[in-house]
Amino acid sequence: MKIAVIGAGAMGCLYGGKLSALPENQVFLLDVWKEHMDAVNEKGLQMEEDGQVLTYNGLKGCTSASEAGPADLAVIFVKSTLTEQAVRGNKEVFGPDTLALTLQNGLGNIDILKKEIGESNVIGGTTAHGATMLGPGKMRHAGKGKTIIGELDGRESERIKAVAALLEKAGLETEISGNVLGLVWDKLLVNVGINALTAITGLHNGELLEHPETERLLEKAVEEGAAVAAAKGVALGFADPVAHTKDVCRATAANKSSMLQDILNRRQTEIDMINGAIVREGAALGVQTPVNETLSQLIRFLQKEKK
Ligand code: NAD
């Protein structure tokens, strides 16, 4: 299968690298970071995993989609604030039969893909893996977890089964869900509760529960998000999203959230697609979201300061 990964950062390299290890796959990494793509082409992709360094030599790194051409499967892994720009900038990858898969965090990625390449070619999901870039051509597989994917209409189609089988064969444990929108919102609410608060306070995920002040804000942010989901008619997978978010805090207690890492590394965050999305959707539906509004504005301020 010909696979193009758009956005070959930490997660794009994880999925691209694993998929490239199967001889039946031809994997192209597409990224605007030229030094990184050159390193992949010259020395292979170095993946740190379980204390070992694995080298994947079968990948082709590209800074232009024309080097890859139409793929069978395009996996989108840019930060969600850049999805529209990246899909438009890599149009040559999308032929009439190219299936596009987003496993990104944040709200809006599926809608952008539907608009840009057509609803029938889009599948979505979530990933519980964790990964970090270490430098050009080098990344760390930091934590293992499930990938859950599905058709937008919930069907268990032949093509979704084929993509799930492909990921499984590459060593990425995968399940199929009939409720992709619910999955995306389940993950969104976890990010709503953890990411901005850790980025503002500098706390690790687990530490949010050690202080009544941050624990209360986490609860309020997630409750507001759940109220927006209910108003939209989204069927969440978790009956108690606050309890689920706290479980994730405990399970990832020592982690620095991606938004905290972005702020510390002076990068733009995904705030507009996480807490900012709750504010936007809430405003459209008449649901009040004052905590998410405050968290969003504080992160925007920090981003401005750190530019
Ligand atoms: P990242 O910043 O490491 O990688 C994104 C890559 O996209 C970068 O290398 C960047 O150069 C590239 N890029 C930017 N604009 C581009 C364009 N126009 N065309 C092509 N490439 C472009 O990000 P990440 O940590 O891999 O996260 C990707 C997505 O996955 C995010 O939505 C994130 O929230 C989600 N996610 C990340 C993790 C994690 O542990 N890192 C876990 C789960 C989900």
XYZ file of C-alpha atoms and ligand atoms in Angstrom:
351
model
C 0.000 0.000 0.000
C 1.216 3.502 -0.793
C 0.979 5.612 2.351
C 1.667 9.339 2.777
C 2.052 10.844 6.248
C 1.331 14.575 6.214
C 3.141 16.116 9.184
C 6.042 13.827 10.056
C 6.675 15.032 13.590
C 6.630 12.757 16.625
C 3.383 10.933 15.837
C 3.744 10.978 12.047
C 7.173 9.343 12.392
C 5.816 6.763 14.845
C 3.039 5.613 12.500
C 5.090 6.113 9.315
C 8.079 4.265 10.746
C 6.068 1.260 11.940
C 4.105 1.021 8.669
C 7.317 1.226 6.618
C 8.673 -1.925 8.270
C 6.190 -4.056 6.298
C 7.568 -4.920 2.843
C 4.156 -4.448 1.166
C 4.081 -0.758 2.166
C 5.728 2.213 0.519
C 5.730 5.108 2.988
C 6.341 8.786 2.210
C 6.856 11.266 5.054
C 5.811 14.800 4.105
C 6.990 17.678 6.255
C 7.951 21.323 5.855
C 11.000 20.714 8.127
C 13.686 20.145 5.475
C 16.557 19.298 7.843
C 14.405 16.503 9.328
C 13.412 15.092 5.930
C 17.063 15.219 4.774
C 18.138 13.342 7.925
C 15.497 10.637 7.313
C 16.698 10.222 3.718
C 20.387 10.173 4.641
C 20.423 8.089 7.838
C 16.954 6.595 8.131
C 14.466 7.362 10.908
C 15.875 6.647 14.379
C 13.132 5.617 16.804
C 13.927 5.252 20.505
C 11.650 2.593 21.941
C 11.897 0.578 25.181
C 15.489 1.702 25.708
C 16.614 0.641 22.207
C 17.163 2.642 19.035
C 15.481 1.200 15.947
C 16.372 2.488 12.498
C 13.787 2.564 9.711
C 15.466 2.872 6.322
C 12.487 2.290 4.052
C 10.964 5.767 4.352
C 11.137 8.513 1.773
C 11.177 11.987 3.300
C 9.702 14.752 1.128
C 9.158 18.484 1.484
C 6.889 18.543 -1.558
C 3.852 16.344 -2.131
C 4.664 16.125 -5.833
C 7.576 13.822 -4.871
C 5.016 11.369 -3.490
C 1.970 11.748 -5.768
C -1.439 10.164 -5.048
C -1.433 7.711 -2.138
C -3.825 4.911 -1.161
C -3.853 6.159 2.418
C -2.965 9.636 3.716
C -2.439 9.910 7.477
C -2.700 13.476 8.756
C -0.476 14.267 11.742
C 0.168 18.018 11.681
C -0.941 19.989 14.753
C -4.674 20.557 14.385
C -4.288 24.330 13.962
C -2.414 23.581 10.700
C -4.658 20.897 9.185
C -6.319 23.077 6.563
C -3.044 24.621 5.451
C -1.280 21.231 5.319
C -4.043 19.477 3.367
C -4.196 22.333 0.860
C -0.396 22.437 0.601
C -0.149 18.696 -0.071
C -3.044 18.257 -2.529
C -1.004 16.052 -4.890
C -1.273 13.230 -2.341
C -5.052 13.089 -2.630
C -6.315 11.204 -5.679
C -9.985 10.285 -6.217
C -9.553 7.054 -4.224
C -7.177 8.240 -1.494
C -8.469 7.490 1.976
C -7.580 10.186 4.537
C -7.166 9.223 8.196
C -6.924 11.742 11.035
C -5.850 10.623 14.517
C -5.032 14.164 15.644
C -6.209 15.774 18.852
C -8.653 18.672 18.837
C -11.928 19.443 17.177
C -12.418 20.295 13.507
C -9.937 18.015 11.710
C -12.623 15.726 10.294
C -14.687 18.706 9.093
C -11.676 20.254 7.348
C -10.883 16.965 5.593
C -14.530 16.557 4.559
C -14.488 20.033 3.050
C -11.110 19.709 1.339
C -11.236 16.179 -0.098
C -14.835 15.019 0.171
C -16.714 13.235 2.965
C -16.649 9.761 1.402
C -12.834 9.586 1.561
C -12.438 10.498 5.249
C -12.013 8.212 8.258
C -11.106 9.276 11.780
C -10.130 8.123 15.212
C -7.891 8.631 18.190
C -4.537 7.370 19.372
C -3.351 6.733 22.914
C 0.309 6.453 21.890
C 2.746 9.102 23.027
C 5.795 10.306 21.100
C 8.348 13.121 21.237
C 10.732 14.542 18.645
C 14.391 14.427 19.705
C 15.868 16.220 16.679
C 16.059 15.882 12.891
C 15.465 12.225 11.978
C 15.144 11.203 15.648
C 12.138 10.628 17.881
C 11.062 8.682 20.952
C 8.069 6.355 21.219
C 7.221 7.482 24.747
C 4.100 5.500 25.559
C 2.031 2.720 24.028
C -1.730 2.691 23.723
C -4.621 1.771 21.486
C -5.524 3.271 18.147
C -9.292 3.390 17.588
C -10.599 4.182 14.102
C -13.952 4.290 12.383
C -16.048 5.347 9.417
C -17.863 8.662 9.882
C -21.219 6.900 9.432
C -20.275 4.118 11.850
C -20.318 1.271 9.309
C -17.836 -1.560 9.751
C -16.809 -1.345 6.099
C -14.250 -3.491 4.299
C -11.907 -0.518 3.997
C -11.982 0.304 7.724
C -11.277 -3.347 8.482
C -8.379 -3.231 6.000
C -6.855 -0.119 7.617
C -7.270 -1.625 11.103
C -5.564 -4.834 9.901
C -2.743 -2.791 8.331
C -2.079 -0.918 11.599
C -2.285 -4.123 13.657
C 0.190 -5.837 11.344
C 2.563 -2.904 11.831
C 2.439 -3.512 15.593
C -0.053 -0.743 16.423
C -2.910 -2.275 18.419
C -6.119 -1.111 16.739
C -9.862 -1.309 17.333
C -12.801 -0.243 15.178
C -15.500 2.013 16.617
C -18.984 2.788 15.315
C -18.924 6.194 17.046
C -15.960 8.214 15.797
C -17.440 11.550 16.801
C -17.939 10.293 20.367
C -14.320 9.054 20.407
C -12.985 12.407 19.242
C -15.043 14.187 21.920
C -13.956 11.723 24.651
C -10.328 12.552 23.876
C -11.136 16.251 23.441
C -12.624 16.472 26.948
C -9.512 14.869 28.456
C -7.360 17.431 26.647
C -9.760 20.208 27.716
C -9.245 19.239 31.367
C -5.498 18.627 31.338
C -3.649 20.514 28.611
C -4.269 24.211 29.228
C -4.174 23.866 33.021
C -0.816 22.070 33.006
C 0.568 24.570 30.468
C -0.466 27.538 32.641
C 0.660 26.076 35.975
C 3.698 24.072 34.817
C 2.349 21.032 36.681
C 2.692 17.428 35.520
C -0.617 15.704 34.683
C -0.927 13.886 38.018
C -0.145 17.008 40.045
C -3.382 18.656 38.856
C -5.197 16.415 41.356
C -2.891 17.313 44.259
C -4.200 20.870 44.524
C -7.887 21.669 45.175
C -7.601 24.799 43.007
C -6.440 23.003 39.843
C -8.663 19.992 40.485
C -11.720 22.290 40.653
C -10.763 24.072 37.428
C -10.229 20.705 35.687
C -13.706 19.616 36.792
C -15.338 22.872 35.626
C -13.563 22.872 32.244
C -14.608 19.267 31.523
C -18.172 19.828 32.790
C -18.537 22.783 30.410
C -17.209 20.657 27.547
C -19.592 17.826 28.395
C -22.508 20.294 28.434
C -21.526 21.458 24.933
C -21.272 17.834 23.753
C -24.746 17.123 25.181
C -26.196 20.219 23.463
C -24.667 19.033 20.171
C -26.133 15.559 20.616
C -22.711 13.855 20.770
C -22.855 10.431 22.434
C -19.802 10.335 24.694
C -18.225 6.981 25.444
C -17.779 7.792 29.149
C -20.752 8.333 31.447
C -18.589 10.516 33.737
C -16.034 12.459 31.657
C -14.652 14.242 34.754
C -13.864 10.902 36.430
C -12.354 9.646 33.154
C -10.137 12.743 32.866
C -8.950 12.233 36.447
C -8.188 8.576 35.642
C -6.051 9.771 32.710
C -4.265 12.237 35.051
C -3.401 9.338 37.367
C -2.396 6.981 34.527
C -0.111 9.651 33.007
C 0.875 11.272 36.320
C 4.519 11.924 35.428
C 3.805 13.267 31.905
C 4.230 16.827 30.777
C 1.225 17.477 28.536
C 1.875 18.396 24.905
C 0.568 21.910 25.540
C 2.960 22.406 28.466
C 5.796 21.177 26.218
C 4.691 23.568 23.479
C 4.688 26.532 25.878
C 8.079 25.550 27.349
C 9.519 25.155 23.836
C 8.008 28.456 22.666
C 5.805 26.785 20.058
C 2.228 27.588 19.141
C -0.263 25.322 20.932
C -3.494 23.650 19.776
C -5.566 25.820 22.172
C -7.952 27.048 19.455
C -8.923 23.462 18.602
C -9.232 22.321 22.255
C -10.568 24.753 24.923
C -11.114 27.373 22.216
C -13.297 24.899 20.304
C -15.474 24.388 23.392
C -15.957 28.170 23.624
C -16.853 28.463 19.909
C -19.225 25.495 19.909
C -20.761 26.631 23.223
C -21.408 30.127 21.866
C -23.162 28.668 18.824
C -25.381 26.509 21.042
C -26.038 28.988 23.874
C -23.938 27.046 26.429
C -21.864 29.148 28.847
C -18.137 28.238 28.947
C -16.411 30.812 31.198
C -13.643 28.508 32.471
C -12.683 27.398 28.956
C -12.754 31.036 27.817
C -10.385 32.022 30.643
C -8.016 29.095 30.007
C -7.976 29.894 26.276
C -7.152 33.569 26.829
C -4.362 32.757 29.301
C -2.761 30.313 26.843
C -3.055 32.848 24.005
C -1.290 35.358 26.253
C 1.492 32.882 27.072
C 1.914 32.034 23.377
C 2.234 35.726 22.568
C 4.810 36.247 25.308
C 6.852 33.227 24.197
C 6.902 33.951 20.457
P 4.690 17.574 16.003
O 4.734 19.054 16.208
O 5.784 16.717 16.572
O 4.610 17.239 14.441
C 3.892 17.997 13.525
C 4.738 18.099 12.269
O 3.957 18.751 11.252
C 6.019 18.928 12.438
O 7.163 18.152 12.130
C 5.840 20.084 11.463
O 7.046 20.506 10.844
C 4.871 19.477 10.452
N 4.145 20.454 9.630
C 3.695 21.684 9.967
N 3.074 22.261 8.918
C 3.107 21.366 7.901
C 2.637 21.375 6.569
N 1.996 22.438 6.056
N 2.857 20.273 5.798
C 3.544 19.212 6.288
N 4.021 19.157 7.547
C 3.806 20.223 8.344
O 3.260 17.107 16.560
P 2.851 15.704 17.192
O 3.217 15.693 18.631
O 3.337 14.604 16.304
O 1.265 15.809 17.131
C 0.519 15.655 15.921
C -0.955 15.518 16.295
O -1.129 14.322 17.073
C -1.502 16.648 17.174
O -2.848 16.878 16.883
C -1.349 16.104 18.585
O -2.229 16.709 19.519
C -1.712 14.653 18.339
N -1.192 13.718 19.339
C 0.104 13.810 19.762
C 0.577 12.890 20.699
C 2.015 12.912 21.158
O 2.356 12.167 22.113
N 2.926 13.657 20.533
C -0.282 11.897 21.196
C -1.603 11.827 20.721
C -2.043 12.745 19.775
